[in-house]
Short mmCIF file of C-alpha atoms and ligand atoms in Angstrom, two decimals:
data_model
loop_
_atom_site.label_atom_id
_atom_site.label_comp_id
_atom_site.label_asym_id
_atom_site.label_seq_id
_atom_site.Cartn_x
_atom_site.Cartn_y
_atom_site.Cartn_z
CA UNK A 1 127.06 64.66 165.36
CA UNK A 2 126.27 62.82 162.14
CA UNK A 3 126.39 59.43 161.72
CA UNK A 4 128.64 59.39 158.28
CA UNK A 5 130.45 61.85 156.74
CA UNK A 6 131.44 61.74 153.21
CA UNK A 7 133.98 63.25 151.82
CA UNK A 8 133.82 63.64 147.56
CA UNK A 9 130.82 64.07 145.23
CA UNK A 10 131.85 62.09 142.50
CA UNK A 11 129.78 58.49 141.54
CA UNK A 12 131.61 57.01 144.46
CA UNK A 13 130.53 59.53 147.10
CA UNK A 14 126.88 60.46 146.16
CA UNK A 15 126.15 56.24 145.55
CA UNK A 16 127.30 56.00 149.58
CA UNK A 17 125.11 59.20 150.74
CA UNK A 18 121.85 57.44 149.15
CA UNK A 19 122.75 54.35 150.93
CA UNK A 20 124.09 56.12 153.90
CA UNK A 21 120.69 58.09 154.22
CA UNK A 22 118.24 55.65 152.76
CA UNK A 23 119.42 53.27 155.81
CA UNK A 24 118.54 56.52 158.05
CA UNK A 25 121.88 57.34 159.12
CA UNK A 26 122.35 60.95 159.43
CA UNK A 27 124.34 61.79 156.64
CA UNK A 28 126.66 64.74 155.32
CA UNK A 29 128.42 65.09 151.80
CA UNK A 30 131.40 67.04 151.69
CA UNK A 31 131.17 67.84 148.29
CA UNK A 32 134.72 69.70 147.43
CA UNK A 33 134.87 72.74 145.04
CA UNK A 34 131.99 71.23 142.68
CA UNK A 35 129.77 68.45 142.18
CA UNK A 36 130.61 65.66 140.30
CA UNK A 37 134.61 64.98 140.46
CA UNK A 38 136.36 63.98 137.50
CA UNK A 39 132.90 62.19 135.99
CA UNK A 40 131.33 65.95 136.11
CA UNK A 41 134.26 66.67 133.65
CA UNK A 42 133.02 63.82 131.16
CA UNK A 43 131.02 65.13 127.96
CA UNK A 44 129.24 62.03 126.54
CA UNK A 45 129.19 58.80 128.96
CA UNK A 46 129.11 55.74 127.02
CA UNK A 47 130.25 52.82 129.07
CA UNK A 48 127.98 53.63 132.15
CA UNK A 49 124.71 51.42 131.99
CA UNK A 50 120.72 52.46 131.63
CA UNK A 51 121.82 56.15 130.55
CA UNK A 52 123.99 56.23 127.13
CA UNK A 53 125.68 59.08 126.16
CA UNK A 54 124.48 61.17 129.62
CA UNK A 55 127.03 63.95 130.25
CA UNK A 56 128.47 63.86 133.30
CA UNK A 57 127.43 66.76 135.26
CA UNK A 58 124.04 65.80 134.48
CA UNK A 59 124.30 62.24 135.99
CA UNK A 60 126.07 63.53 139.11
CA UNK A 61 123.31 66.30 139.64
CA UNK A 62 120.55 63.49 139.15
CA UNK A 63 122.87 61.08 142.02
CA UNK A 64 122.71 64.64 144.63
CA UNK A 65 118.90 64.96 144.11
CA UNK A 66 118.28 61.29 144.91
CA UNK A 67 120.32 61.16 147.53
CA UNK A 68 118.94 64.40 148.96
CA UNK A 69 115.35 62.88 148.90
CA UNK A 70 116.19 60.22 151.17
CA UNK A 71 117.64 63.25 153.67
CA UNK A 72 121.62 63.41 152.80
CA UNK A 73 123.10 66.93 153.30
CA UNK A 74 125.57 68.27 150.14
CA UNK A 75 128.09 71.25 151.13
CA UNK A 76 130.14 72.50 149.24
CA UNK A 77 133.78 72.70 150.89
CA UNK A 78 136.59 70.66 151.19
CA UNK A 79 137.95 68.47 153.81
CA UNK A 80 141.30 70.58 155.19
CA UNK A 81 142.30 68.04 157.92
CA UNK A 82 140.71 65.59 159.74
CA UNK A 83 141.25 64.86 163.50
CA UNK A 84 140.50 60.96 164.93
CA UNK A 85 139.73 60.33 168.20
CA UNK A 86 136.48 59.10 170.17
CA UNK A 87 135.05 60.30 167.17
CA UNK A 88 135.79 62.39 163.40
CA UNK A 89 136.34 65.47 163.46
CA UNK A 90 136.64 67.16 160.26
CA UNK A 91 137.99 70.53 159.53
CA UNK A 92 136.95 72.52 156.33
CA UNK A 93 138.11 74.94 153.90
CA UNK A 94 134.95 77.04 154.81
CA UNK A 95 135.97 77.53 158.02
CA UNK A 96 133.33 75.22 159.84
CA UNK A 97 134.39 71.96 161.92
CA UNK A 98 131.88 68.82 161.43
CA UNK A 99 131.85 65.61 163.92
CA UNK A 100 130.76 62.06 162.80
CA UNK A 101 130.72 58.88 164.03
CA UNK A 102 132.30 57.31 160.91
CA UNK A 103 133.96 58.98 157.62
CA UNK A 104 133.51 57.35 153.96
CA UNK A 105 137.04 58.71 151.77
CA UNK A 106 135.61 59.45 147.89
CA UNK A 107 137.65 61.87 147.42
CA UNK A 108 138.73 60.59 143.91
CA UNK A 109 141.94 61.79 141.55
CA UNK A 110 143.34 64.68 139.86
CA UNK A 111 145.18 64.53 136.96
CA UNK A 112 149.39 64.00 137.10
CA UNK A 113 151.45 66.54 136.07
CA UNK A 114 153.80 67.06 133.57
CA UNK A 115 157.24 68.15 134.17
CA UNK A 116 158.82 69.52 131.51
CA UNK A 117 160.50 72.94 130.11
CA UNK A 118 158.12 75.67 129.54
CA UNK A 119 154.55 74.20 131.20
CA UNK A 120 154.42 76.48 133.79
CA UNK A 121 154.60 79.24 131.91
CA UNK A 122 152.13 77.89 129.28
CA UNK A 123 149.81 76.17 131.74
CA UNK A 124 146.33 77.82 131.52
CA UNK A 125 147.68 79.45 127.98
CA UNK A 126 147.70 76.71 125.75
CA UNK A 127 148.49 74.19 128.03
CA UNK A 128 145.17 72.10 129.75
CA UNK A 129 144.50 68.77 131.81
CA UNK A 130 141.12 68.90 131.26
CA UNK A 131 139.85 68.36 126.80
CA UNK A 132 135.83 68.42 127.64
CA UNK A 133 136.82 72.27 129.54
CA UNK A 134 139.10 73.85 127.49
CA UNK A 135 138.54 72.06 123.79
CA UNK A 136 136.21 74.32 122.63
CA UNK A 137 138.81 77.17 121.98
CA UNK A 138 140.83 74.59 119.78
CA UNK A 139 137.65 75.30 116.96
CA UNK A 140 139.59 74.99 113.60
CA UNK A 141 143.16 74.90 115.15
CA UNK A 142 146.17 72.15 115.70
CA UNK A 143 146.57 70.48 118.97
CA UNK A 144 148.50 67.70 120.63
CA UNK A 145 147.45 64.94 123.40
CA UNK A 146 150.22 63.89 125.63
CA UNK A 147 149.76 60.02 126.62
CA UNK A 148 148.66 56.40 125.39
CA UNK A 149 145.95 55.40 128.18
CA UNK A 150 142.35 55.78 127.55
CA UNK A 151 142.36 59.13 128.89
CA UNK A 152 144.46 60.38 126.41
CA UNK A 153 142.38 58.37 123.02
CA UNK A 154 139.04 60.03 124.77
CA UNK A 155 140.34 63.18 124.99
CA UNK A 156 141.55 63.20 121.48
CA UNK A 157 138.70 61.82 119.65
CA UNK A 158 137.03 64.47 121.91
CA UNK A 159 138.95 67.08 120.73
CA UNK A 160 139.00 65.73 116.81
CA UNK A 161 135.31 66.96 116.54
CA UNK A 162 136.14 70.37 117.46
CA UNK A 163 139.83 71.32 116.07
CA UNK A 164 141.18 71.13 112.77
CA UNK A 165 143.80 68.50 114.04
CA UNK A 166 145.11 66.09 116.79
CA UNK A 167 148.46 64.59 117.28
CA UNK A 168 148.31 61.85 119.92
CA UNK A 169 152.22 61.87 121.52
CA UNK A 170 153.21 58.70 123.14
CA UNK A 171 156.08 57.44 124.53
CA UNK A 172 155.70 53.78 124.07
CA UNK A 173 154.99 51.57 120.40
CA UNK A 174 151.66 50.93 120.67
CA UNK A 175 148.38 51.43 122.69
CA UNK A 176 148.86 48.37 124.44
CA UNK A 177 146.99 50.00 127.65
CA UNK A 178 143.93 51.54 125.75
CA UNK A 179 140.41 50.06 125.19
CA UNK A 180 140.03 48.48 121.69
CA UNK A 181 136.98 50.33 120.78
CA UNK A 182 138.73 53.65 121.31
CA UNK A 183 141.53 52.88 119.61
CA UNK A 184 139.29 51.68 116.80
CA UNK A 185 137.81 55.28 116.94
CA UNK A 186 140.97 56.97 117.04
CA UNK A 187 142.27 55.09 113.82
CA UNK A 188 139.62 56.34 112.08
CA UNK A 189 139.25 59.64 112.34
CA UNK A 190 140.48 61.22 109.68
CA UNK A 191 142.37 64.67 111.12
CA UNK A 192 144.10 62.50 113.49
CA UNK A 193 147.50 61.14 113.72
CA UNK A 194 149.95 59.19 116.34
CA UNK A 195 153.26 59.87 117.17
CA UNK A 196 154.86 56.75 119.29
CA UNK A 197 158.04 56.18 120.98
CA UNK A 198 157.91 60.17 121.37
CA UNK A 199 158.54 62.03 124.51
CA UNK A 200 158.24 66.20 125.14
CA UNK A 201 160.79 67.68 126.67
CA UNK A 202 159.69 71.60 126.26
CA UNK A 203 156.56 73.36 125.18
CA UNK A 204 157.70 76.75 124.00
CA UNK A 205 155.62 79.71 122.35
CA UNK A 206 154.84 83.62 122.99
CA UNK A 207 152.69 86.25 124.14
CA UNK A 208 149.71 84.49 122.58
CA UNK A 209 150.43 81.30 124.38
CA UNK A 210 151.71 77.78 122.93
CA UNK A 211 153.13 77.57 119.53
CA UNK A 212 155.05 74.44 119.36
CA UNK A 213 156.55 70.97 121.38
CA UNK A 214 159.90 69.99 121.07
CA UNK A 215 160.74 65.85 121.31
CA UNK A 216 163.73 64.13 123.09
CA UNK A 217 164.55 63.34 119.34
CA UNK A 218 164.81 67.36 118.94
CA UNK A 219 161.87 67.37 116.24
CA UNK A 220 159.55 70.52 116.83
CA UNK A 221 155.88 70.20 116.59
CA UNK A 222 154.16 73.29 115.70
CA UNK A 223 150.86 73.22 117.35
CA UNK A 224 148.20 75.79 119.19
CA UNK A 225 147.07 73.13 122.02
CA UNK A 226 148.62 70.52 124.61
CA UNK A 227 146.23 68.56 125.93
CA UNK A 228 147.72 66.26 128.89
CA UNK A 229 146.56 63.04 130.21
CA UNK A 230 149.33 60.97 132.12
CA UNK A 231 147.62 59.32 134.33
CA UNK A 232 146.25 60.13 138.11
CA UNK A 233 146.91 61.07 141.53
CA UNK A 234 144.63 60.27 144.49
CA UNK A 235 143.30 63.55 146.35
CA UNK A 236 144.86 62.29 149.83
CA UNK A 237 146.80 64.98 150.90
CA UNK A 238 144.46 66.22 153.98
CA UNK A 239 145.14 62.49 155.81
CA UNK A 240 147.19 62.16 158.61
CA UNK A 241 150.68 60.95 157.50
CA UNK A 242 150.39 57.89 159.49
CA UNK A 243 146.88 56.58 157.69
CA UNK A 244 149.01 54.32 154.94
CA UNK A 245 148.45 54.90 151.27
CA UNK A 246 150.34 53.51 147.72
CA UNK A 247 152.48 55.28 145.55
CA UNK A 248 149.25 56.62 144.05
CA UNK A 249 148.21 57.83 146.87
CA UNK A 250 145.40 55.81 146.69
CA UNK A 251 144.27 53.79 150.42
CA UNK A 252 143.75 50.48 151.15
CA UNK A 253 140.91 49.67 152.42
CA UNK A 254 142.08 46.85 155.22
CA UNK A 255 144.38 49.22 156.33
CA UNK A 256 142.83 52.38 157.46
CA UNK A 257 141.68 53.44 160.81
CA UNK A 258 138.49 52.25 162.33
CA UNK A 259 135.54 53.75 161.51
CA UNK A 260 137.40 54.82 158.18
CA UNK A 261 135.79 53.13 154.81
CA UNK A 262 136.84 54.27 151.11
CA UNK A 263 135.45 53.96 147.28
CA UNK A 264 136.06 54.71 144.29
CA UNK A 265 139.33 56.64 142.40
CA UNK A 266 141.01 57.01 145.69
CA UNK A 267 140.75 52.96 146.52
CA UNK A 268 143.87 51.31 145.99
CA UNK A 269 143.38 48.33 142.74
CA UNK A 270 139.60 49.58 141.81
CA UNK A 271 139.48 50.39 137.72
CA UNK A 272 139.02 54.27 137.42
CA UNK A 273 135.34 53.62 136.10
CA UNK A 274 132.07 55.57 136.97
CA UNK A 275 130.63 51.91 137.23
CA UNK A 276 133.23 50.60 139.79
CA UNK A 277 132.88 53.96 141.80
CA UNK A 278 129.15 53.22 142.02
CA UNK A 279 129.92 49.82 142.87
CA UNK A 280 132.79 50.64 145.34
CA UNK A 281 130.36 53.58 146.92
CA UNK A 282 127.78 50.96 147.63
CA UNK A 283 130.24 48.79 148.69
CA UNK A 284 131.72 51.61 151.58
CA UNK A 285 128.68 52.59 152.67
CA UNK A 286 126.89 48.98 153.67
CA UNK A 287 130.17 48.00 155.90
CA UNK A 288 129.97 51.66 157.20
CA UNK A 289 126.25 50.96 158.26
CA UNK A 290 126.97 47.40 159.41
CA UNK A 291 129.65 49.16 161.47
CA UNK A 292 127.78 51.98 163.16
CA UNK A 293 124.81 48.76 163.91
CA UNK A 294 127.58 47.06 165.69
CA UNK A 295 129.13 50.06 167.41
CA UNK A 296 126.32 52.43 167.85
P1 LIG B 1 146.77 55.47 132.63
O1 LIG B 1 145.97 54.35 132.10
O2 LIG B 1 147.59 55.28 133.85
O3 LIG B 1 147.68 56.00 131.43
C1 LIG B 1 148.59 57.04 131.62
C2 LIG B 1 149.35 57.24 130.32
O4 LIG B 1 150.24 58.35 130.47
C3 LIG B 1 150.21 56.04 129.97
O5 LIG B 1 150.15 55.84 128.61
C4 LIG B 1 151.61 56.47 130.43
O6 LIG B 1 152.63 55.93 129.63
C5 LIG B 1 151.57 57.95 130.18
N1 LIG B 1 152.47 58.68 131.05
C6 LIG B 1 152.58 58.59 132.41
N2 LIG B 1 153.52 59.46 132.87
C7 LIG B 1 154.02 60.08 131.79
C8 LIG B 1 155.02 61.07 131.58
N3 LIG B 1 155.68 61.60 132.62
N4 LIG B 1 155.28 61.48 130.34
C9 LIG B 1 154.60 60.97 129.28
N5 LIG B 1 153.63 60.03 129.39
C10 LIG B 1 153.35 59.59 130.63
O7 LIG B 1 145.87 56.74 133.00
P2 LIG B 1 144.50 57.26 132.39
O8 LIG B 1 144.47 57.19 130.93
O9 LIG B 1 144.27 58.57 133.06
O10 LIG B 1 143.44 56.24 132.96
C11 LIG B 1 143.33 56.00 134.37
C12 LIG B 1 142.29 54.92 134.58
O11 LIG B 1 141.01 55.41 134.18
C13 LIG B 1 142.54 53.66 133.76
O12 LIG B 1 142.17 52.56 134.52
C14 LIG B 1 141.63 53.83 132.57
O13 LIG B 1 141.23 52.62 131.98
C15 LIG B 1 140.46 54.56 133.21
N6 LIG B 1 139.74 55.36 132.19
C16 LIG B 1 138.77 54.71 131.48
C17 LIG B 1 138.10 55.37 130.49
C18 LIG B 1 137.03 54.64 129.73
O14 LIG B 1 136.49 53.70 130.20
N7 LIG B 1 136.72 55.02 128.53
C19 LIG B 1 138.41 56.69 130.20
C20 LIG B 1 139.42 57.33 130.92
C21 LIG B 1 140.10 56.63 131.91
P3 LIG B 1 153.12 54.38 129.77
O15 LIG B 1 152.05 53.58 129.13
O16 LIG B 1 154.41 54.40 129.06
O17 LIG B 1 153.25 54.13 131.24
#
């Protein structure tokens, strides 16, 4: 029986195991498909404190270690349902069943999809969520970001060191939503170029893979690339239906079951930062202690 279970490896998760285990509870990560969540798929990290420009996978593999010290477990699987009563039970993707006195949710956000004419069929072939992945076989060629957040302006200043040009496609005016620095950037650079008030409706190409966007205004774009980055969906779906979550799936966390704590992408109203995850992990983890002191 451990003490805490944990389910995600991202800032939020790892930042609760070293508190978890460094207050000597006996303490389990599950760690999902790979270390690091969505901050594992971040290339330069600017805007987390005491380590500028650390990529992202690096950071989370230096959180595991120091947790680990301290005597946290890390497996890799991922949480398939999980069954409350005395106790938590929870049931994995690897087959095994694990039983803790308390569970910490980290389990973070995927991107949202895009529904549109042709993405299926193009997804994985010129179609791709993820820039700091799949950028580097845009070398030299013409690509487009779907989106206006900051997702979308790091992903295509990202991707305007690598190919030969980016064409950021929004639907609203302005950037009103992204951060003024990246903006700044993305005005700059010199093989980029903005399309507002613009909205795809197919992505269409051949055997080769993407070849061109169409708008609701019927204009085609000819590119090689669509890079997507709408926004994000919290990684809930293993809950019971009855724990209570927002129309991001995201919980909130005076309203889950006791003996339940959550941090970090998957909280309901934190900012989707690696410094509010580490925050929000710290955060989880001292009420989960204060609650297993109190409850045994
Ligand atoms: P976001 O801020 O929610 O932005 C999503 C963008 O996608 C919006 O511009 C939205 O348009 C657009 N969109 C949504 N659905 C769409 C659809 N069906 N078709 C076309 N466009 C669609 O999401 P995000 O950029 O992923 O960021 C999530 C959070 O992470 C934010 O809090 C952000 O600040 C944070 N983040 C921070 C950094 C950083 O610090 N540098 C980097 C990445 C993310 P509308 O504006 O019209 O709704």
């Amino acid at each position: 029986m451990y003490d805490i279970i944990i389910l995600g490896s991202g800032p939020a998760g790892l930042t609760a195991a070293l508190y978890a285990a460094r207050a000597n509870k006996k303490t389990m990560v599950l760690g999902g498909d790979q270390l690091g969540g969505q901050m594992a798929t971040i290339h330069s990290l600017e805007n987390y404190p005491g380590t500028p420009g650390i990529n992202g996978l690096d950071l989370a593999k230096v959180m595991q270690k120091q947790a680990e010290t301290f005597g946290a477990e890390v497996v890799f699987a991922s949480a398939k349902t999980i069954v409350h009563g005395d106790s938590y039970k929870v049931i994995a993707d690897n087959g095994s069943e694990y039983e803790s006195k308390t569970i910490i949710i980290a389990t973070g956000a995927k991107p949202r999809r895009l529904e549109v004419k042709g993405i299926r069929e193009f997804t994985g072939k010129g179609v791709s969520y993820c820039a700091t992945c799949d950028g580097f076989f845009y070398s030299g060629r013409d690509v487009v970001v779907i989106g206006g957040g900051n997702s979308a302006l790091n992903d295509a200043l990202y991707l305007s060191d690598i190919a030969k040009s980016v064409k950021i496609l929004y639907r609203k005016d302005s950037f009103a939503r992204g951060e003024a620095v990246l903006v700044n950037r993305a005005e700059k650079a010199a093989n980029m170029s903005f399309l507002f008030n613009t909205e795809i409706v197919e992505i269409g190409g051949g055997e080769s893979g993407v070849e061109y966007v169409v708008t609701a205004n019927k204009e085609r774009i000819d590119c090689d690339g669509v890079f997507i980055a709408i926004g994000h969906e919290a990684n809930t779906d293993y809950l019971a239906e009855s724990v209570k979550r927002d129309d991001m799936g995201r919980l909130d966390p005076s309203k889950l079951p006791i003996g339940m704590f959550v941090c970090g992408d998957v909280q309901s109203g934190l900012k989707m930062q690696v410094a509010t995850a580490v925050g929000a992990g710290c955060d989880a983890a001292m009420d989960c202690i204060a609650y297993i002191n109190q409850h045994g």
